[in-house]
CSV table of C-alpha atoms in Angstrom, one decimal:
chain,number,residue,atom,x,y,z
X,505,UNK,CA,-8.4,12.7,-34.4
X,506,UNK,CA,-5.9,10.0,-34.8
X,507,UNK,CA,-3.8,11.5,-32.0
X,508,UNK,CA,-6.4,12.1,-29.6
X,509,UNK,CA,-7.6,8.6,-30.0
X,510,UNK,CA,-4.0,7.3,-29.5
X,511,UNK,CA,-3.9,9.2,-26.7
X,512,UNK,CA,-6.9,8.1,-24.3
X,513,UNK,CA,-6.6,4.5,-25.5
X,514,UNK,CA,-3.0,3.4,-25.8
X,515,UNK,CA,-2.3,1.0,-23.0
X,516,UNK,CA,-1.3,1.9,-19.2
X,517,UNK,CA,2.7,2.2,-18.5
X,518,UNK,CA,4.4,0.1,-15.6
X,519,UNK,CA,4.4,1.8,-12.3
X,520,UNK,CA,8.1,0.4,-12.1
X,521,UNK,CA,11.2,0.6,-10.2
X,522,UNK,CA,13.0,4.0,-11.4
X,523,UNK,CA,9.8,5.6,-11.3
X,524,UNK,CA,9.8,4.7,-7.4
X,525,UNK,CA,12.9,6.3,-7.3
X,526,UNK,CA,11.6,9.6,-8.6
X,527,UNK,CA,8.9,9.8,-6.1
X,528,UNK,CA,11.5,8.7,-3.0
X,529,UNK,CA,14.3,11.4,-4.6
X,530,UNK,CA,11.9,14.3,-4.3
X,531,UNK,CA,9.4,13.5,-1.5
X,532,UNK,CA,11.2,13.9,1.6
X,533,UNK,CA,12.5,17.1,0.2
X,534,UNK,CA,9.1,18.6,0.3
X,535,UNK,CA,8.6,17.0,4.0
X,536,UNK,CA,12.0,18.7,5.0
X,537,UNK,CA,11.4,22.1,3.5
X,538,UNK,CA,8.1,22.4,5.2
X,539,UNK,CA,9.4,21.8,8.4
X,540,UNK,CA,12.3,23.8,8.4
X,541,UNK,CA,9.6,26.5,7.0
X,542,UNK,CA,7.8,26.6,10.7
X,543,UNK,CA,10.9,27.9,11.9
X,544,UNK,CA,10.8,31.3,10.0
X,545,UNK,CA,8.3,34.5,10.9
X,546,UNK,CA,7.0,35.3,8.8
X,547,UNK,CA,6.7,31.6,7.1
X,548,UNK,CA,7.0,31.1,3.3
X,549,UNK,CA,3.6,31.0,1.5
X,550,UNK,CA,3.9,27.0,1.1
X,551,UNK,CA,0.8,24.4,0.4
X,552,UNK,CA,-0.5,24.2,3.8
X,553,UNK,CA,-0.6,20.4,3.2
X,554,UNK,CA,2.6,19.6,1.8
X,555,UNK,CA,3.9,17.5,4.4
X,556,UNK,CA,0.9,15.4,4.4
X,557,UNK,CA,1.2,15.1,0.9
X,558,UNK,CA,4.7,13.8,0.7
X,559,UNK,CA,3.4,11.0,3.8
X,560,UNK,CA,0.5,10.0,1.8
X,561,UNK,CA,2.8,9.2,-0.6
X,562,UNK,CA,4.9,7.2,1.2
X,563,UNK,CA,2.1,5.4,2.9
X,564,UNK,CA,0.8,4.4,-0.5
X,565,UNK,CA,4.1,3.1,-2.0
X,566,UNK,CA,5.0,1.3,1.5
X,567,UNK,CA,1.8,-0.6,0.8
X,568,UNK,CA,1.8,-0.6,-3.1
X,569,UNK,CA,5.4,-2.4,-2.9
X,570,UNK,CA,4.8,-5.0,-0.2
X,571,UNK,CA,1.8,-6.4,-2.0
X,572,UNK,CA,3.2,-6.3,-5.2
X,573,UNK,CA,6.5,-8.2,-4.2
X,574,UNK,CA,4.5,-10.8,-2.8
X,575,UNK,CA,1.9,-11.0,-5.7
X,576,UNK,CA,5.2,-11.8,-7.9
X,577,UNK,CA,7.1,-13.9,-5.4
X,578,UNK,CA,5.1,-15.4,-2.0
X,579,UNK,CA,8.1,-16.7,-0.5
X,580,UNK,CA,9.0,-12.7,-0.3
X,581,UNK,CA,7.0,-13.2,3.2
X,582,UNK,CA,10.1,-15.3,4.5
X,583,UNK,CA,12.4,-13.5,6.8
X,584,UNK,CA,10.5,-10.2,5.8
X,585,UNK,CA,9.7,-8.8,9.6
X,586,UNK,CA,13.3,-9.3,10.5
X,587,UNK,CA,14.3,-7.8,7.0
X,588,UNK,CA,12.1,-4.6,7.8
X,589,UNK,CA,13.3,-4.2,11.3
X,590,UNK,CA,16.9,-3.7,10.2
X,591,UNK,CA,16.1,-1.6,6.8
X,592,UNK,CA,14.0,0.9,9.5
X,593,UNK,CA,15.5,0.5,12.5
X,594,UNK,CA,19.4,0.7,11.6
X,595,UNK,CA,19.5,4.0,10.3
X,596,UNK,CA,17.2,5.1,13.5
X,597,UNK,CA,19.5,3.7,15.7
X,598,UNK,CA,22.7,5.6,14.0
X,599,UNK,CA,20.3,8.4,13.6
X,600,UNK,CA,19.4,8.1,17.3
X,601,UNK,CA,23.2,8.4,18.6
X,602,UNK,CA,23.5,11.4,16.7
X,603,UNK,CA,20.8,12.9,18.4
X,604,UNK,CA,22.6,12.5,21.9
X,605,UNK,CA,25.9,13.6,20.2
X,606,UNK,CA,24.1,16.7,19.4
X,607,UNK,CA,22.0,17.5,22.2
X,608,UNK,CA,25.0,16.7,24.6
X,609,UNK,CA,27.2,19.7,22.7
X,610,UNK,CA,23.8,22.0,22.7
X,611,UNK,CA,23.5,21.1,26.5
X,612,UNK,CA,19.9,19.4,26.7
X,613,UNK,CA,19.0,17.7,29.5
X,614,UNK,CA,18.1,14.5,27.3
X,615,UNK,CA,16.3,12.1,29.9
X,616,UNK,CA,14.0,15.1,30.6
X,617,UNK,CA,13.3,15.5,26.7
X,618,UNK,CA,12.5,12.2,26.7
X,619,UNK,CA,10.4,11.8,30.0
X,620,UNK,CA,8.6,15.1,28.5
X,621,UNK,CA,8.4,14.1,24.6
X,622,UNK,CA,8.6,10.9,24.5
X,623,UNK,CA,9.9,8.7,22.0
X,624,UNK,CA,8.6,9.3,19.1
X,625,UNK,CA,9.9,13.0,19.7
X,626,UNK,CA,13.6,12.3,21.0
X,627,UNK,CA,14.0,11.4,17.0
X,628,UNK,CA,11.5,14.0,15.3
X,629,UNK,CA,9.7,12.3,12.5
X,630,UNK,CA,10.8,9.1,13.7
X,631,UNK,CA,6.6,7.8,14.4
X,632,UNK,CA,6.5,7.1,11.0
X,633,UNK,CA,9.5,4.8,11.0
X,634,UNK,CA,7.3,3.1,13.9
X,635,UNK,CA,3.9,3.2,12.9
X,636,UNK,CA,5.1,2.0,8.9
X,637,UNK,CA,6.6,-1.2,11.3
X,638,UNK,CA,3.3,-1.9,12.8
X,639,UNK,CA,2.0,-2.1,9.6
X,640,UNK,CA,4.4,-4.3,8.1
X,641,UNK,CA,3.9,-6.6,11.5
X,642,UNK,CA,0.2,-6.4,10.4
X,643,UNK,CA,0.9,-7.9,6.9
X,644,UNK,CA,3.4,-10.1,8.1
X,645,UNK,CA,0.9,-12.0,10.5
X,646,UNK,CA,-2.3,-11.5,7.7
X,647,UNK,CA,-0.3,-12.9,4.9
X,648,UNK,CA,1.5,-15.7,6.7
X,649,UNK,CA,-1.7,-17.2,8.3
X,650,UNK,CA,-4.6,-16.2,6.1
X,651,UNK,CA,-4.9,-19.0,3.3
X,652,UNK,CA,-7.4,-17.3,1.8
X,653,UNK,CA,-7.2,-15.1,-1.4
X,654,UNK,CA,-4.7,-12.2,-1.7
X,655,UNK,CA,-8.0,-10.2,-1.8
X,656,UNK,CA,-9.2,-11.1,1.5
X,657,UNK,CA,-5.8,-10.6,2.9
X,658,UNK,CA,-5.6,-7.2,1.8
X,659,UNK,CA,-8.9,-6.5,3.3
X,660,UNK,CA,-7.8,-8.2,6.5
X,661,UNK,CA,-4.3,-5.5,6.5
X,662,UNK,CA,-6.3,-3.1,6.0
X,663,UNK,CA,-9.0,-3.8,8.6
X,664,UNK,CA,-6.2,-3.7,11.5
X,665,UNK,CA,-4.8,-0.1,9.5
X,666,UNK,CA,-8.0,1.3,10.4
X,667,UNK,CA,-8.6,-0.3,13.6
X,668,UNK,CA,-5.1,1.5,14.4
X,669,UNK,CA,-6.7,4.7,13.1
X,670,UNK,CA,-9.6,4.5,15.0
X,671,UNK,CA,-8.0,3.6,18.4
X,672,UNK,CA,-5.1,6.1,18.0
X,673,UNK,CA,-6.7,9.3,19.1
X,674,UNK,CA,-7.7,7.5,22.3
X,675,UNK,CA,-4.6,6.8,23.3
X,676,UNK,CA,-3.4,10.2,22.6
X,677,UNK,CA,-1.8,10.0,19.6
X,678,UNK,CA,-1.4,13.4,17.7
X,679,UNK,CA,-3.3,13.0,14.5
X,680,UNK,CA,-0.5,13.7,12.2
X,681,UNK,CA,0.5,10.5,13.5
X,682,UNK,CA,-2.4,8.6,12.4
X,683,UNK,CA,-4.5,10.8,9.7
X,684,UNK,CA,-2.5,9.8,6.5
X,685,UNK,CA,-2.1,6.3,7.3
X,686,UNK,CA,-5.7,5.2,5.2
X,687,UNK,CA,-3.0,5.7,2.2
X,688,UNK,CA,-1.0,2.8,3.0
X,689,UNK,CA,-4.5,0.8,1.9
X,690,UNK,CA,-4.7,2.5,-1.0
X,691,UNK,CA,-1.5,1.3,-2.2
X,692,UNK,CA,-2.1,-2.2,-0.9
X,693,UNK,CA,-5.2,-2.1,-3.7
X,694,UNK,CA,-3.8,-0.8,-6.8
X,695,UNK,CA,-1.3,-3.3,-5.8
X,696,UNK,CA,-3.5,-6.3,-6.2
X,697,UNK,CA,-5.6,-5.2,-9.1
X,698,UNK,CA,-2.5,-3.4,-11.3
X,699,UNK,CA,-2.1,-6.4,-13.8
X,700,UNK,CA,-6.3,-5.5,-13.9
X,701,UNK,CA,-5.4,-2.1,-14.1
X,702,UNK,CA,-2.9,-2.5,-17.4
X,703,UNK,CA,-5.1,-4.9,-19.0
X,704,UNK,CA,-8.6,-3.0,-18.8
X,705,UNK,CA,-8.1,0.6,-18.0
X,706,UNK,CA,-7.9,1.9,-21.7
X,707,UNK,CA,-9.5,5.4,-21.2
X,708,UNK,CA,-6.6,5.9,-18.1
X,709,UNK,CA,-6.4,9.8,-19.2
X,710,UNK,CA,-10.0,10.6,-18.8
X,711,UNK,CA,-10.1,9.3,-15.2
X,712,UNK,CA,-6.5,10.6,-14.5
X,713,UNK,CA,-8.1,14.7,-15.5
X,714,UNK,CA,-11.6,13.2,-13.7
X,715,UNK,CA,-9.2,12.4,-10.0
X,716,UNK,CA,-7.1,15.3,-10.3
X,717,UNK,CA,-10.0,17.9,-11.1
X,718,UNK,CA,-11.8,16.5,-8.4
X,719,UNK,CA,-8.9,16.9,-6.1
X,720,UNK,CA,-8.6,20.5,-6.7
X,721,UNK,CA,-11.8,21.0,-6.5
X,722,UNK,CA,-12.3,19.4,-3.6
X,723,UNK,CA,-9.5,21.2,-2.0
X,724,UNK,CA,-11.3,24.4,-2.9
X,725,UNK,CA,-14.7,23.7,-1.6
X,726,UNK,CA,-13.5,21.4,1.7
X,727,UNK,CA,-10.1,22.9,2.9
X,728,UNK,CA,-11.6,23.8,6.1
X,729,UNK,CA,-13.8,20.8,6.6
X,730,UNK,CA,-13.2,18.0,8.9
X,731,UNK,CA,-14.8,15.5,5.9
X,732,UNK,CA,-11.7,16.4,3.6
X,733,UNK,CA,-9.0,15.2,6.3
X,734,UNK,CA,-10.8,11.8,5.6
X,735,UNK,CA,-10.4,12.0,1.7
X,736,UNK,CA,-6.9,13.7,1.2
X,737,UNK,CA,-5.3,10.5,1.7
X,738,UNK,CA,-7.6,8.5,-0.5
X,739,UNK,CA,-7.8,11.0,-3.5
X,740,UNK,CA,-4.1,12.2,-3.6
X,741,UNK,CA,-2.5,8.3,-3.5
X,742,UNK,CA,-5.1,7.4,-6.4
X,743,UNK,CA,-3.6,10.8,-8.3
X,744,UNK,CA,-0.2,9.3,-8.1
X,745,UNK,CA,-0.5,6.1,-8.9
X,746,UNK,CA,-3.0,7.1,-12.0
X,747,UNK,CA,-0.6,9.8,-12.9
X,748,UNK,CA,2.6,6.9,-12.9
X,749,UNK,CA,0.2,5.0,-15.0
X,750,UNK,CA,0.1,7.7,-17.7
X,751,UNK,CA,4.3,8.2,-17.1
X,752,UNK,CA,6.3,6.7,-20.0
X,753,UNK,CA,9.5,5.3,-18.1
X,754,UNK,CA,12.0,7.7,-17.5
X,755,UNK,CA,15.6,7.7,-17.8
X,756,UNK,CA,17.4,6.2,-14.8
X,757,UNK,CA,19.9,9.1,-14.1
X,758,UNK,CA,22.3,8.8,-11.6
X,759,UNK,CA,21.7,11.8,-9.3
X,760,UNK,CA,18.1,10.5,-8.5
X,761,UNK,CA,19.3,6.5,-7.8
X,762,UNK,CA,21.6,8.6,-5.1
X,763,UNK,CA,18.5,10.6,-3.9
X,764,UNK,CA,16.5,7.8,-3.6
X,765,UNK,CA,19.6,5.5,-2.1
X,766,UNK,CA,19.3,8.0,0.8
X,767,UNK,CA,15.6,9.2,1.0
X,768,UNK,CA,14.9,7.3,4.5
X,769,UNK,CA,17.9,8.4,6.0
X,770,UNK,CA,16.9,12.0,4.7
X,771,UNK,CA,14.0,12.0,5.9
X,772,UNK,CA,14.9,10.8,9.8
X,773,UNK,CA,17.8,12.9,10.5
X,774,UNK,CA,16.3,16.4,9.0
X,775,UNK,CA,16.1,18.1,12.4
X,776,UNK,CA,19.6,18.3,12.9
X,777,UNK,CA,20.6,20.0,9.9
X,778,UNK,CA,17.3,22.3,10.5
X,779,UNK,CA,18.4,23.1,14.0
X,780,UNK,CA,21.8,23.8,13.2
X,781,UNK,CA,21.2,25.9,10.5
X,782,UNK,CA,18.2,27.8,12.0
X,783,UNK,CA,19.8,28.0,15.7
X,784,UNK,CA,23.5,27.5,16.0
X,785,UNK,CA,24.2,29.2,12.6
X,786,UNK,CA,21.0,31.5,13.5
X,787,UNK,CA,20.2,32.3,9.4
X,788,UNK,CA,17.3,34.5,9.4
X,789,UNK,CA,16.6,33.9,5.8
X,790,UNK,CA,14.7,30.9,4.6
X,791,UNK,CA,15.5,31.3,1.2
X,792,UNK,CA,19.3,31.2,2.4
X,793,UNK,CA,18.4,28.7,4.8
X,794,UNK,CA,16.6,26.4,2.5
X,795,UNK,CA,19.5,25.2,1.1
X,796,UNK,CA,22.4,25.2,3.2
X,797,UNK,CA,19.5,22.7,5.4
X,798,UNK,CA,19.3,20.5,2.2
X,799,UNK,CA,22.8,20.2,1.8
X,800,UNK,CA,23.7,19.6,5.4
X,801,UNK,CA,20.7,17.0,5.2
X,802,UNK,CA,22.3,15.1,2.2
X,803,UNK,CA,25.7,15.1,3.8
X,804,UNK,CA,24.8,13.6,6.8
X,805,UNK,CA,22.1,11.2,5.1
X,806,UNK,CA,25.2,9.7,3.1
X,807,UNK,CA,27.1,9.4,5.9
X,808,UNK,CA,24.9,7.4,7.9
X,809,UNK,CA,24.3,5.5,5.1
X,810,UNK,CA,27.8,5.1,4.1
X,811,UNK,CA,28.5,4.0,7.6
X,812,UNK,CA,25.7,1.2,7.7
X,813,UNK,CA,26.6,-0.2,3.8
X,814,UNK,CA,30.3,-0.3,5.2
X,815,UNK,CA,29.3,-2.2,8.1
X,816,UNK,CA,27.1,-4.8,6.6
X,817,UNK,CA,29.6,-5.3,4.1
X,818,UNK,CA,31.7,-7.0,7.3
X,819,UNK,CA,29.0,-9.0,8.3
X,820,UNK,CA,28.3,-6.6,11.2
X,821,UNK,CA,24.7,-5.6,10.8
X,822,UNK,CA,23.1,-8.8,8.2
């Protein structure tokens, strides 16, 4: 009985740095796996919703960490739009060139593709990079202006987050592109109330088995409802962060600092190793595929990473 007890009421763990760097290590290998699965027939039997998943996840830390940097330090909002546009936008750009390096070897017509796909599409995946900027411009202008409480400015971000949400389909915007974004808010409020959270949330295991049982069975009853689109990225963020919560901390190893070094630019320049491996190399099996798409992924994720750390180290890009 001892144990039990000791169990459900021993205090809440930090939702700290390395354990960040777990989540950014493994996430955008899900994301990359399930899209390199769409190009296999048959498809591996994968969570339909694994994707989605992984960007709820990201939306929620995206929002999780900018609240809580400036809960501990307000003069965090100096410089910070400027700061944001060359963590994002660097690694798109380098990313970006690559694309037209490739396509110009595979030859694509490339102002057609982009006449025809747009933007967003020239660098697949790269909306997120763009829509995860409008949100940072949105809490940028909200917490530089609004002198009000931290409360009412995180209820002012999220305000224009849905407002984006809301408007998005009517200005044809795919949904993938707008559906998970409600997660970013999420993060935003464990965020304000964690120091709440750690203090008072003393039975943390009971509601960590209550969220994810109702997950799963929500997943059961409502995977083909249109209601369940609307809770995915409100129930899965407030797994995570419940679940990091119950997390003792975690030994900082090595290999997952270097995953999560190079998760962003993993994540942006996935297609290229997936159309490499799936076209010019033509591998017809996914398990095969799988990994030699990983590996190229990480190579070329270090790369452009290398390249950018070597650069700013000169002055170049900072």
């Amino acid at each position: 009985m001892n144990f039990v007890k000791e169990f459900l009421f021993r205090s809440p763990c930090d939702y700290n740095k390395i354990k960040v760097n777990y989540l950014k290590a493994f996430l955008p290998l899900m994301i990359i796996i399930h899209h390199a699965n769409s190009f296999f027939e048959p498809r591996i039997d994968l969570p339909g919703r694994t994707s989605n998943i992984a960007m709820f996840m990201f939306f929620a830390m995206s929002g999780f960490g900018l609240v809580i940097s400036f809960k501990k330090n307000e003069s965090y909002i100096n410089g910070f739009l400027i700061k944001s546009a060359k963590k994002l936008f660097t690694p798109y750009l380098v990313t970006l060139f690559l694309f037209v390096i490739y396509r110009i070897f595979e030859g694509v017509n490339q102002l057609d593709l982009l006449k025809t796909e747009g933007l967003f599409s020239f660098v697949p995946v790269s909306w997120y990079l763009f829509v995860l900027f409008l949100f940072y411009l949105f809490f940028f202008l909200v917490f530089s202006l609004c002198k009000k409480s931290d409360v009412v400015k995180v209820l002012l971000t999220s305000f224009f987050v849905i407002v984006y949400m809301v408007v998005a389909p009517y200005v044809g915007i795919e949904p993938w592109r707008y559906k998970t974004c409600s997660a970013f808010c999420v993060g935003m409020f464990f965020a304000l109330f964690d120091g709440s959270i750690k203090k008072k949330f003393f039975t943390y295991h009971l509601f960590l088995a209550f969220v994810v049982t109702s997950i799963a069975i929500t997943t059961i009853i409502l995977t083909k409802k249109s209601c369940f689109a609307v809770l995915e990225p409100l129930l899965f963020p407030t797994a995570l962060f419940t679940f990091m919560y119950c997390v003792p901390n975690l030994k900082n190893f090595s290999i997952i600092q270097f995953f999560s070094s190079i998760s962003l630019e993993m994540y942006i320049i996935q297609f290229i190793p997936i159309y490499i491996v799936t076209g010019d190399l033509n591998v017809k099996s996914p398990y095969l595929a799988f990994p030699l798409i990983v590996v190229c992924d990480v190579v070329l994720a270090y790369a452009i990473h290398f390249f950018i750390k070597k650069f700013q180290r000169k002055g170049l890009t900072s």
